[in-house]
Short mmCIF file of C-alpha atoms in Angstrom, two decimals:
data_model
loop_
_atom_site.label_atom_id
_atom_site.label_comp_id
_atom_site.label_asym_id
_atom_site.label_seq_id
_atom_site.Cartn_x
_atom_site.Cartn_y
_atom_site.Cartn_z
CA MET S 10 95.61 160.05 110.40
CA THR S 11 94.39 160.31 106.13
CA HIS S 12 94.63 158.24 103.59
CA ARG S 13 96.25 160.47 101.40
CA SER S 14 99.07 161.52 103.55
CA THR S 15 99.59 157.96 104.58
CA PHE S 16 99.40 155.43 102.40
CA ARG S 17 98.96 156.64 98.54
CA ARG S 18 101.89 159.00 98.29
CA PRO S 19 104.47 157.03 100.08
CA TYR S 20 103.41 154.19 97.26
CA VAL S 21 103.56 156.51 94.24
CA VAL S 22 107.60 157.93 95.19
CA MET S 23 109.15 154.78 96.86
CA THR S 24 108.52 153.09 94.13
CA VAL S 25 110.26 155.07 90.82
CA GLY S 26 113.68 153.91 91.56
CA VAL S 27 112.23 149.93 92.63
CA LEU S 28 109.83 150.05 88.79
CA THR S 29 113.28 150.06 87.07
CA LEU S 30 114.20 146.27 87.61
CA SER S 31 112.72 145.07 84.51
CA THR S 32 114.45 147.06 82.37
CA LEU S 33 117.36 147.00 83.88
CA MET S 34 116.28 142.80 83.28
CA SER S 35 116.30 143.66 79.73
CA ALA S 36 112.12 143.41 80.62
CA SER S 37 110.68 144.33 76.69
CA ALA S 38 109.09 143.11 74.23
CA ALA S 39 112.74 143.42 72.25
CA ALA S 40 114.53 141.22 75.18
CA THR S 41 112.37 138.59 75.41
CA ALA S 42 112.02 138.00 71.60
CA ARG S 43 116.42 137.95 72.34
CA LEU S 44 115.79 135.43 74.90
CA ALA S 45 113.35 133.86 72.75
CA GLN S 46 116.11 133.02 70.15
CA HIS S 47 118.15 130.92 72.85
CA THR S 48 114.73 129.04 73.75
CA GLY S 49 113.22 127.61 70.88
CA GLN S 50 111.77 130.85 68.47
CA GLY S 51 114.88 131.09 66.64
CA GLY S 52 116.49 127.85 65.73
CA ALA S 53 116.78 125.46 69.05
CA ALA S 54 114.92 121.81 68.99
CA VAL S 55 111.55 121.59 69.73
CA GLY S 56 110.57 118.43 71.55
CA GLU S 57 112.36 118.34 74.75
CA THR S 58 109.16 116.30 76.62
CA VAL S 59 108.48 116.22 80.20
CA ARG S 60 106.08 114.46 82.01
CA THR S 61 104.72 116.16 85.44
CA ARG S 62 102.02 115.71 87.88
CA ALA S 63 99.75 117.85 85.53
CA GLY S 64 100.59 116.25 82.10
CA LEU S 65 103.08 116.06 79.60
CA VAL S 66 105.17 119.65 78.64
CA ALA S 67 107.55 120.29 75.69
CA GLY S 68 109.79 122.33 75.84
CA THR S 69 113.37 123.16 73.71
CA ARG S 70 117.02 122.39 74.05
CA SER S 71 119.30 124.87 73.88
CA GLY S 72 122.63 123.73 73.05
CA ALA S 73 123.51 122.32 75.70
CA TYR S 74 120.46 123.54 77.44
CA ARG S 75 117.00 122.40 78.06
CA VAL S 76 114.05 125.58 78.21
CA PHE S 77 111.10 124.48 79.67
CA ARG S 78 108.97 127.57 79.00
CA GLY S 79 105.06 129.29 80.63
CA ILE S 80 104.40 125.88 82.92
CA PRO S 81 101.20 126.76 85.06
CA TYR S 82 101.80 125.68 88.62
CA ALA S 83 98.67 126.81 89.84
CA GLY S 84 94.89 127.32 88.23
CA ALA S 85 94.21 131.05 86.45
CA PRO S 86 92.98 133.67 89.31
CA LYS S 87 89.87 134.27 87.23
CA GLY S 88 86.69 135.60 88.41
CA PRO S 89 85.89 133.61 91.51
CA HIS S 90 89.74 132.67 92.10
CA ARG S 91 90.25 136.52 92.15
CA TRP S 92 91.83 137.38 95.75
CA ALA S 93 91.48 133.43 96.41
CA PRO S 94 94.48 131.58 97.77
CA PRO S 95 96.49 129.74 94.55
CA ARG S 96 94.34 126.48 93.64
CA PRO S 97 96.00 123.36 91.76
CA VAL S 98 96.83 122.96 88.39
CA PRO S 99 93.49 121.62 86.42
CA PRO S 100 95.87 118.27 84.58
CA TRP S 101 95.57 118.51 80.53
CA LYS S 102 95.51 116.63 78.05
CA GLY S 103 98.35 115.53 75.44
CA VAL S 104 101.52 117.53 75.30
CA ARG S 105 101.79 121.54 76.16
CA ASP S 106 103.47 123.72 73.81
CA ALA S 107 106.19 124.98 76.65
CA THR S 108 107.75 126.52 74.26
CA LYS S 109 107.12 130.45 74.52
CA PRO S 110 107.02 132.60 77.95
CA GLY S 111 103.69 133.08 79.96
CA PRO S 112 101.40 135.69 79.88
CA LEU S 113 102.80 138.09 82.94
CA CYS S 114 100.51 138.50 85.93
CA PRO S 115 98.61 142.73 85.32
CA GLN S 116 100.86 144.86 85.48
CA VAL S 117 100.94 148.74 83.91
CA PRO S 118 103.82 150.18 82.45
CA SER S 119 105.98 152.57 83.26
CA PRO S 120 108.54 155.32 81.69
CA TYR S 121 111.53 153.03 82.46
CA ALA S 122 109.94 149.29 82.41
CA PRO S 123 107.26 149.41 79.40
CA SER S 124 106.24 145.63 80.31
CA ALA S 125 102.36 145.86 80.84
CA SER S 126 99.31 143.22 81.22
CA THR S 127 95.64 142.32 82.07
CA GLU S 128 95.84 138.83 81.91
CA GLU S 129 95.12 136.77 84.79
CA ASP S 130 95.79 133.15 83.76
CA CYS S 131 99.43 134.20 84.91
CA LEU S 132 100.37 131.70 87.44
CA VAL S 133 103.50 129.74 85.19
CA LEU S 134 107.00 129.10 85.59
CA ASP S 135 110.01 128.58 83.94
CA VAL S 136 112.60 126.00 83.84
CA THR S 137 116.22 125.35 82.95
CA THR S 138 118.14 122.28 82.97
CA PRO S 139 121.98 122.03 83.23
CA PRO S 140 123.99 120.21 80.17
CA ALA S 141 123.27 115.81 80.23
CA ALA S 142 127.15 115.35 81.48
CA ASP S 143 125.71 117.52 84.18
CA ARG S 144 122.05 115.57 85.34
CA ARG S 145 123.81 112.08 86.80
CA ARG S 146 122.59 112.39 89.67
CA PRO S 147 119.50 115.24 90.98
CA ALA S 148 120.59 118.48 90.72
CA PRO S 149 120.30 121.18 92.97
CA VAL S 150 117.19 123.55 92.49
CA LEU S 151 117.45 127.07 92.73
CA VAL S 152 113.71 129.05 92.55
CA TRP S 153 114.58 132.60 91.51
CA ILE S 154 111.44 134.93 93.13
CA HIS S 155 111.84 138.43 91.24
CA GLY S 156 111.58 142.28 92.70
CA ASP S 157 110.13 145.13 91.65
CA GLY S 158 106.86 144.08 93.60
CA ALA S 159 104.22 145.33 90.77
CA VAL S 160 106.21 145.00 87.64
CA GLY S 161 108.01 142.20 86.17
CA GLY S 162 107.62 138.66 85.64
CA GLY S 163 110.26 135.60 85.75
CA SER S 164 110.56 134.97 81.87
CA PHE S 165 112.73 138.32 82.26
CA PHE S 166 115.47 136.01 84.14
CA ASP S 167 117.53 133.49 81.36
CA GLY S 168 118.71 131.18 83.33
CA ARG S 169 121.41 129.56 81.46
CA ARG S 170 124.44 131.45 83.29
CA LEU S 171 122.97 129.74 86.81
CA ALA S 172 122.23 126.28 84.97
CA GLY S 173 125.29 126.15 83.34
CA ARG S 174 127.29 125.68 86.52
CA GLY S 175 125.22 122.38 87.65
CA LEU S 176 121.69 124.05 88.63
CA VAL S 177 117.96 123.53 87.48
CA VAL S 178 116.93 126.50 87.88
CA VAL S 179 113.38 127.85 88.06
CA SER S 180 111.54 131.46 87.55
CA ILE S 181 107.76 132.19 88.91
CA ASN S 182 105.49 135.12 88.13
CA TYR S 183 103.38 135.23 91.21
CA ARG S 184 100.57 138.01 91.42
CA LEU S 185 102.12 141.70 92.15
CA GLY S 186 100.06 145.30 93.22
CA VAL S 187 96.78 145.31 94.25
CA PHE S 188 95.97 141.75 92.76
CA GLY S 189 98.54 140.54 95.14
CA GLY S 190 97.58 142.08 98.29
CA LEU S 191 94.03 143.55 98.33
CA ALA S 192 92.79 142.78 101.67
CA LEU S 193 89.72 142.21 103.39
CA PRO S 194 88.54 141.66 106.59
CA GLY S 195 87.39 138.30 106.46
CA LEU S 196 89.27 137.47 103.25
CA GLU S 197 91.63 134.37 103.88
CA GLY S 198 95.13 135.48 102.40
CA SER S 199 94.53 138.96 102.32
CA GLY S 200 97.21 140.78 101.84
CA THR S 201 99.73 137.29 100.81
CA PHE S 202 98.01 136.49 97.87
CA GLY S 203 102.39 136.14 96.26
CA LEU S 204 102.97 134.99 98.83
CA ARG S 205 100.93 132.23 98.54
CA ASP S 206 101.61 131.88 95.18
CA GLN S 207 104.93 131.84 95.56
CA GLN S 208 104.41 128.69 97.91
CA ALA S 209 102.14 127.24 95.75
CA ALA S 210 105.39 127.36 92.91
CA LEU S 211 107.53 126.30 95.62
CA ARG S 212 105.00 123.12 96.07
CA TRP S 213 105.06 122.01 92.12
CA VAL S 214 108.85 122.13 92.27
CA ARG S 215 108.43 119.85 95.38
CA ASP S 216 106.43 117.81 93.12
CA ASN S 217 108.11 118.22 89.76
CA ALA S 218 111.93 118.62 90.22
CA ARG S 219 113.05 115.38 89.25
CA ALA S 220 111.05 115.03 86.02
CA PHE S 221 113.37 118.26 85.05
CA GLY S 222 116.63 116.34 86.27
CA GLY S 223 116.31 118.65 90.28
CA ASP S 224 116.86 117.42 93.53
CA PRO S 225 113.32 118.39 95.41
CA GLY S 226 115.10 118.17 98.38
CA ASN S 227 117.91 120.54 97.33
CA VAL S 228 115.80 123.50 97.05
CA THR S 229 117.86 126.79 97.00
CA VAL S 230 115.11 129.79 96.77
CA ALA S 231 116.93 133.34 95.77
CA GLY S 232 115.53 136.64 94.90
CA VAL S 233 116.04 140.46 95.24
CA SER S 234 115.48 143.42 96.05
CA PHE S 235 110.98 142.81 97.32
CA GLY S 236 111.84 139.40 96.15
CA ALA S 237 114.16 139.33 98.71
CA SER S 238 112.23 141.09 101.08
CA ALA S 239 109.83 138.34 99.93
CA ILE S 240 112.09 135.24 100.99
CA ALA S 241 112.78 136.83 104.68
CA GLY S 242 108.26 135.97 104.64
CA HIS S 243 108.84 132.62 104.08
CA LEU S 244 111.32 132.19 106.94
CA THR S 245 108.71 133.03 108.93
CA SER S 246 105.89 131.59 107.22
CA PRO S 247 104.48 128.77 108.84
CA ALA S 248 103.71 127.23 105.20
CA SER S 249 106.75 127.67 103.69
CA GLU S 250 108.46 124.95 106.64
CA GLY S 251 110.09 122.51 104.63
CA LEU S 252 109.80 124.04 101.08
CA PHE S 253 113.26 125.26 100.76
CA HIS S 254 116.34 124.36 101.91
CA ARG S 255 118.21 127.69 101.50
CA ALA S 256 117.67 131.46 101.08
CA VAL S 257 119.57 133.63 98.73
CA MET S 258 118.86 137.61 99.13
CA ALA S 259 119.95 140.10 97.39
CA SER S 260 119.55 143.51 98.42
CA GLY S 261 116.52 142.71 100.42
CA GLU S 262 114.32 145.37 102.23
CA GLY S 263 113.20 142.82 105.14
CA MET S 264 114.34 144.54 108.22
CA MET S 265 115.25 148.05 106.78
CA ASP S 266 112.95 151.22 107.59
CA MET S 267 112.68 153.80 105.71
CA PRO S 268 113.40 157.38 106.86
CA ALA S 269 111.53 160.52 106.55
CA GLY S 270 112.25 161.51 102.51
CA ALA S 271 114.23 159.43 101.82
CA MET S 272 112.53 157.80 98.93
CA GLY S 273 111.37 161.39 98.09
CA PRO S 274 110.85 164.79 99.55
CA ASP S 275 107.22 164.48 100.61
CA VAL S 276 107.36 160.40 101.31
CA PRO S 277 106.40 160.13 105.13
CA GLY S 278 108.79 157.84 107.23
CA TYR S 279 107.90 154.43 108.02
CA PRO S 280 108.87 151.46 110.52
CA TRP S 281 108.95 148.80 107.95
CA TYR S 282 109.92 148.68 103.90
CA VAL S 283 107.47 145.76 103.78
CA TRP S 284 105.13 145.07 105.88
CA ARG S 285 102.14 146.51 106.60
CA SER S 286 99.72 145.18 109.37
CA ALA S 287 95.95 143.76 108.56
CA ARG S 288 94.40 147.01 109.45
CA GLU S 289 96.33 148.71 107.46
CA MET S 290 96.67 146.80 104.23
CA GLU S 291 92.41 146.61 104.98
CA ASP S 292 93.20 150.71 105.15
CA ILE S 293 95.26 150.71 101.95
CA THR S 294 92.19 148.69 100.26
CA THR S 295 89.31 150.67 101.30
CA GLU S 296 90.91 153.96 99.87
CA MET S 297 92.87 152.83 96.35
CA THR S 298 88.99 150.85 95.72
CA SER S 299 87.07 153.88 96.61
CA SER S 300 86.97 155.11 93.21
CA LEU S 301 85.88 151.92 91.30
CA GLY S 302 82.91 152.31 92.91
CA CYS S 303 82.96 149.12 94.99
CA ARG S 304 83.21 149.96 98.20
CA ASP S 305 80.59 148.67 101.04
CA ASP S 306 80.35 147.76 104.85
CA ARG S 307 79.84 144.84 103.83
CA PRO S 308 83.37 142.94 102.34
CA GLU S 309 81.80 140.17 100.84
CA ARG S 310 80.09 142.54 98.96
CA THR S 311 82.74 145.06 98.24
CA LEU S 312 84.94 141.24 97.19
CA ALA S 313 82.22 140.27 94.90
CA CYS S 314 82.02 144.02 92.95
CA LEU S 315 85.71 143.85 92.82
CA ARG S 316 85.43 140.32 91.76
CA ALA S 317 83.28 141.62 88.62
CA LEU S 318 85.86 144.17 87.54
CA PRO S 319 87.59 143.79 84.32
CA VAL S 320 91.32 144.17 85.00
CA LYS S 321 91.62 146.77 82.77
CA THR S 322 89.77 148.97 84.96
CA ILE S 323 91.54 148.30 88.21
CA LEU S 324 94.44 149.10 86.15
CA GLU S 325 93.05 152.33 85.48
CA VAL S 326 93.03 153.58 88.77
CA PRO S 327 96.46 155.88 89.35
CA TYR S 328 99.00 154.00 91.95
CA ILE S 329 97.08 150.93 92.55
CA MET S 330 99.65 148.51 92.09
CA ASN S 331 102.14 151.08 93.39
CA ALA S 332 100.38 150.76 96.60
CA PHE S 333 100.24 147.10 97.51
CA GLN S 334 103.45 146.60 97.57
CA GLY S 335 103.88 145.19 100.75
CA PHE S 336 102.86 142.41 102.50
CA GLY S 337 100.90 141.93 105.19
CA TYR S 338 101.36 140.64 108.62
CA GLY S 339 98.65 139.43 111.95
CA ASN S 340 97.21 136.16 109.39
CA ALA S 341 97.84 132.44 108.74
CA THR S 342 100.73 133.24 105.92
CA LEU S 343 102.59 135.42 107.95
CA PRO S 344 101.14 134.83 111.55
CA GLN S 345 103.71 137.69 113.61
CA LEU S 346 105.49 140.93 111.98
CA PRO S 347 108.37 138.81 110.41
CA PRO S 348 111.74 140.45 111.95
CA THR S 349 109.64 139.72 115.85
CA ALA S 350 109.71 136.43 114.81
CA LEU S 351 113.74 136.68 113.08
CA ARG S 352 114.91 138.12 116.12
CA ALA S 353 112.81 135.30 118.02
CA GLY S 354 114.71 132.86 116.35
CA ARG S 355 111.30 132.07 114.47
CA PHE S 356 112.00 130.79 111.99
CA HIS S 357 113.22 128.30 109.36
CA HIS S 358 116.69 127.46 109.92
CA VAL S 359 118.70 126.84 106.84
CA PRO S 360 122.04 128.75 105.52
CA VAL S 361 121.15 131.77 104.03
CA LEU S 362 123.88 133.70 101.36
CA SER S 363 122.37 137.37 101.61
CA GLY S 364 123.88 140.98 100.74
CA ALA S 365 123.56 144.34 99.61
CA THR S 366 125.08 146.84 96.87
CA LEU S 367 128.19 149.22 98.29
CA ASP S 368 126.20 152.33 96.77
CA GLU S 369 122.16 151.02 96.86
CA HIS S 370 119.98 154.43 97.39
CA ARG S 371 122.18 156.08 94.04
CA LEU S 372 119.49 154.77 91.88
CA PHE S 373 116.82 156.36 93.63
CA VAL S 374 119.05 159.66 94.20
CA GLY S 375 119.68 159.73 90.67
CA MET S 376 116.32 159.05 88.76
CA THR S 377 114.88 161.51 91.74
CA TYR S 378 117.16 164.03 90.81
CA ASP S 379 120.10 164.80 88.88
CA ALA S 380 119.97 162.02 86.03
CA VAL S 381 116.08 163.46 85.01
CA GLY S 382 117.34 167.07 85.33
CA ARG S 383 116.40 168.06 88.75
CA PRO S 384 119.67 168.88 90.14
CA PHE S 385 120.19 167.79 93.73
CA THR S 386 121.80 171.21 95.82
CA GLU S 387 123.25 172.41 99.03
CA ALA S 388 119.82 173.44 99.75
CA ASP S 389 118.23 170.39 98.96
CA TYR S 390 120.59 168.16 100.74
CA ASP S 391 120.14 170.40 104.22
CA ARG S 392 116.15 170.14 103.49
CA ALA S 393 116.47 166.40 103.17
CA LEU S 394 118.50 166.24 105.96
CA ARG S 395 115.86 167.66 108.43
CA THR S 396 112.98 165.55 107.12
CA ALA S 397 115.28 162.62 107.52
CA PHE S 398 116.23 162.81 110.71
CA GLY S 399 115.36 166.05 112.82
CA ALA S 400 116.76 169.68 113.54
CA ARG S 401 118.60 168.53 116.28
CA SER S 402 120.68 165.55 114.37
CA ALA S 403 120.88 166.99 110.85
CA GLY S 404 124.20 168.87 112.09
CA ARG S 405 125.70 165.19 112.88
CA VAL S 406 125.06 163.38 109.84
CA ARG S 407 126.55 166.85 108.19
CA GLU S 408 129.80 166.58 109.39
CA GLU S 409 129.73 162.84 108.91
CA TYR S 410 128.46 163.39 105.14
CA PRO S 411 129.91 166.56 104.47
CA THR S 412 128.78 167.70 100.53
CA THR S 413 133.16 168.26 100.55
CA ALA S 414 132.86 164.70 100.35
CA PHE S 415 131.82 163.85 97.51
CA PRO S 416 131.19 165.15 94.42
CA SER S 417 127.90 166.79 94.42
CA PRO S 418 124.68 166.91 97.49
CA ALA S 419 123.02 163.98 95.58
CA LEU S 420 126.11 161.23 95.85
CA ALA S 421 126.38 162.81 99.01
CA TRP S 422 122.77 162.28 100.35
CA ALA S 423 122.27 158.71 98.76
CA ALA S 424 125.75 158.02 100.82
CA VAL S 425 123.35 159.11 103.38
CA ILE S 426 119.85 156.74 103.11
CA THR S 427 122.33 154.02 101.45
CA ASP S 428 124.66 153.76 104.78
CA ARG S 429 121.32 154.46 107.57
CA MET S 430 118.73 152.69 105.40
CA TRP S 431 120.10 149.90 103.26
CA ALA S 432 123.25 149.01 104.60
CA ARG S 433 122.02 149.29 108.61
CA GLY S 434 118.94 147.07 107.65
CA THR S 435 120.92 144.93 106.10
CA GLN S 436 124.00 144.29 109.23
CA THR S 437 120.47 143.62 111.03
CA MET S 438 119.21 140.96 109.07
CA HIS S 439 122.62 139.23 109.20
CA ASP S 440 123.49 139.87 113.00
CA THR S 441 119.88 138.53 113.85
CA LEU S 442 120.25 135.57 111.00
CA ALA S 443 123.48 134.89 112.03
CA ARG S 444 122.74 134.08 115.76
CA HIS S 445 121.07 130.69 114.99
CA VAL S 446 121.73 129.56 111.46
CA PRO S 447 125.09 130.07 109.13
CA VAL S 448 125.34 133.30 107.16
CA TYR S 449 127.14 134.29 104.13
CA ALA S 450 127.35 138.40 103.68
CA TYR S 451 128.81 140.21 100.61
CA GLU S 452 129.09 143.75 99.01
CA PHE S 453 128.65 143.66 95.35
CA ALA S 454 130.97 146.44 94.77
CA ASP S 455 131.97 146.96 91.12
CA ARG S 456 130.85 150.30 90.31
CA ARG S 457 131.79 150.54 86.42
CA ALA S 458 127.94 147.78 86.49
CA PRO S 459 127.00 148.52 83.69
CA MET S 460 123.72 151.46 83.53
CA PHE S 461 121.85 151.27 80.40
CA LEU S 462 118.52 153.20 81.78
CA PRO S 463 117.14 155.44 79.67
CA LEU S 464 118.28 159.06 81.52
CA PRO S 465 118.67 161.93 79.99
CA GLY S 466 121.10 163.43 82.42
CA ASP S 467 124.52 162.26 83.72
CA PHE S 468 124.79 160.69 86.69
CA ASP S 469 127.25 158.10 88.83
CA PHE S 470 124.75 155.66 89.04
CA GLY S 471 127.56 153.41 90.85
CA ALA S 472 127.32 150.00 92.66
CA PHE S 473 123.10 150.51 92.53
CA HIS S 474 120.75 148.95 93.64
CA SER S 475 120.62 145.52 91.75
CA ALA S 476 123.38 146.24 89.66
CA ASP S 477 123.96 142.56 90.56
CA ILE S 478 121.92 140.80 88.75
CA PRO S 479 122.86 140.73 85.18
CA TYR S 480 125.84 138.95 86.85
CA LEU S 481 124.51 136.42 87.25
CA PHE S 482 121.43 135.98 84.81
CA GLU S 483 122.25 135.64 80.92
CA ASP S 484 121.09 139.19 80.18
CA GLU S 485 122.13 140.07 76.82
CA ALA S 486 121.63 144.00 77.09
CA ALA S 487 124.48 144.06 79.38
CA GLU S 488 127.03 141.13 78.55
CA PRO S 489 127.87 143.90 75.12
CA ARG S 490 129.53 146.13 78.32
CA PHE S 491 131.21 143.97 80.54
CA THR S 492 134.70 144.18 80.70
CA PRO S 493 137.01 141.10 80.93
CA ARG S 494 136.86 141.35 84.74
CA GLN S 495 133.57 141.98 84.77
CA ARG S 496 133.38 138.87 82.78
CA ALA S 497 135.41 137.07 85.30
CA LEU S 498 133.62 138.08 88.92
CA SER S 499 130.63 136.97 86.84
CA ALA S 500 131.61 133.30 86.61
CA THR S 501 132.81 133.60 90.15
CA MET S 502 129.60 134.82 91.02
CA THR S 503 127.63 132.16 89.83
CA GLN S 504 130.16 129.72 91.09
CA TYR S 505 129.72 130.72 94.37
CA TRP S 506 125.75 130.29 94.41
CA ALA S 507 126.03 127.51 92.54
CA ALA S 508 128.12 126.09 96.12
CA PHE S 509 126.04 127.04 98.04
CA ALA S 510 123.51 125.86 96.56
CA ARG S 511 124.33 123.02 96.17
CA THR S 512 125.84 122.52 100.17
CA GLY S 513 125.15 125.54 101.75
CA ALA S 514 128.47 127.27 101.66
CA PRO S 515 130.03 129.22 99.01
CA HIS S 516 133.25 127.14 98.85
CA GLY S 517 134.71 125.58 95.85
CA PRO S 518 138.10 124.72 94.26
CA GLY S 519 139.57 127.38 92.29
CA LEU S 520 137.21 129.80 94.83
CA PRO S 521 138.11 132.85 96.48
CA GLY S 522 137.98 131.73 100.14
CA TRP S 523 134.76 133.13 102.44
CA PRO S 524 134.27 132.83 105.45
CA VAL S 525 130.70 132.38 107.40
CA TYR S 526 129.59 135.70 109.34
CA ARG S 527 130.03 135.43 112.74
CA PRO S 528 128.39 138.56 114.68
CA GLY S 529 129.97 137.93 117.75
CA ASP S 530 133.39 137.78 116.43
CA ALA S 531 136.05 139.74 118.41
CA GLY S 532 136.86 141.55 115.12
CA ARG S 533 134.50 142.60 112.35
CA PRO S 534 132.11 139.57 111.25
CA TYR S 535 133.39 138.69 107.71
CA THR S 536 131.67 140.67 105.11
CA GLN S 537 132.71 139.59 101.57
CA SER S 538 133.13 142.52 98.70
CA LEU S 539 133.01 140.91 94.90
CA ALA S 540 134.60 144.02 92.49
CA PRO S 541 135.97 142.89 89.44
CA ARG S 542 139.91 143.84 90.65
CA ARG S 543 139.09 142.56 94.59
CA ILE S 544 137.44 139.37 96.09
CA GLY S 545 137.58 139.62 100.05
CA PRO S 546 137.36 140.62 103.20
CA VAL S 547 135.49 144.21 103.81
CA ASP S 548 134.87 146.24 106.74
CA TYR S 549 131.32 146.85 106.31
CA HIS S 550 131.07 148.33 109.35
CA ARG S 551 133.57 151.95 108.71
CA THR S 552 133.15 151.68 105.08
CA HIS S 553 128.53 152.56 105.83
CA HIS S 554 129.61 154.71 109.19
CA LEU S 555 127.44 151.74 111.48
CA GLY S 556 129.07 152.74 114.20
CA PHE S 557 127.85 156.17 113.86
CA TRP S 558 124.23 155.60 113.12
CA ASN S 559 124.05 153.10 115.42
CA ARG S 560 124.58 155.84 118.09
CA ILE S 561 122.42 158.64 117.28
CA SER S 562 119.46 156.00 115.75
#
């Protein structure tokens, strides 16, 4: 097989939609400025001082909240420490300013995610503490791992809404793209530097949570998309043991495959969406870095050459950041393919809250076709079905999903891949985990969730991938678009998430009941639908035609 067809094109196309999450989360200079107005640069009181293990930090008070920004949790991964495991933070003297966002990790902008950075001293985190009245006893801690894989940062997520429910909220940066996933033979941490950074951040939380009013013995790790997939890795990583006590995964791809053409017409299928063997990660490294003039049969020479290059030079290689949106396994961080370990029950047994959106794949279809002026036709639908499922099964899939049942062929195709790839992968994850730990499954079903990407075409995105995240985090681009019912849904969701972080179950006074997911139930395992007009059970199996997919797959 050739490197070109196997590695380059899949990553180029499959990340087009994922890159938008930073835009959805207001990842822009303007949004960062708006957030700053609430965290010390727009009239909030400055001078809230906390002593961390490495030294004093001074944050701000914003109303009832204390906010600390840009706190380093690991040493700068620069020079000889580029592509090395994270190291302890050097202590500092005096009081460190924690009133401004820290630098983003290296990344390149896209049309829908305009963030960019060449700064490697980026392993920082933000902390938002709950109102003083809620700090009579140590508060549960929620650590947020952002998605995207090649863009974004923790500072784009304003934790005040969840902190208002009594949580200490920590959002982190970690190395992205090639800086997080490069792999060479014999290199410690190959293919997993981003995961190792996240583990370092969790150790920082363990060591420093009490200083911020948090309980290091009650830590929930939460994430969306690529970040949720990382959590699936942490569930199986020996080094993550004891660093968290509950897990929340939103639209995770941990047990999801990828049918051919699902992420674009020329993208081949792949057995796992995010997991790559050590050899595959090394092959990606060889292809992506050859044009930098560093290829050498001796890995140590290749590494020395790459470490000597400016960040800007590395980022100029086309697709180099997108190519590394996977995690390598078969190493000390991930000794085994995570789905294999999960199925065998070899993972950290903690309660899990997990779910997906009703229309996951509409975002990707819209951004590839109709919403950017390239209508997806009946002929395209037939071609896509044959590519994904072969000539024999394509007809059966079309019978199950006729275009006459949808407003457009694009929405028919989005439903096919939502059900086959996302819903099937999500239910597989829930079935697998629920055999060993309590699982609370949900489906975010607000088909009028605010969509504010700068797309030229008209498209019904429905309850699209990651549409639920602005309901959990403060977002000044989404908030004005919320209806009263959507605000009420947001309030309920944050109560659920906070209750789960506090006790391991999303239960509390005034909250609609949410039974645990039991794969052996005589009826369907329970999944909670979250929508403005209705919160209650949904037959996830029937809604997403999973009986059909289990028969033909």
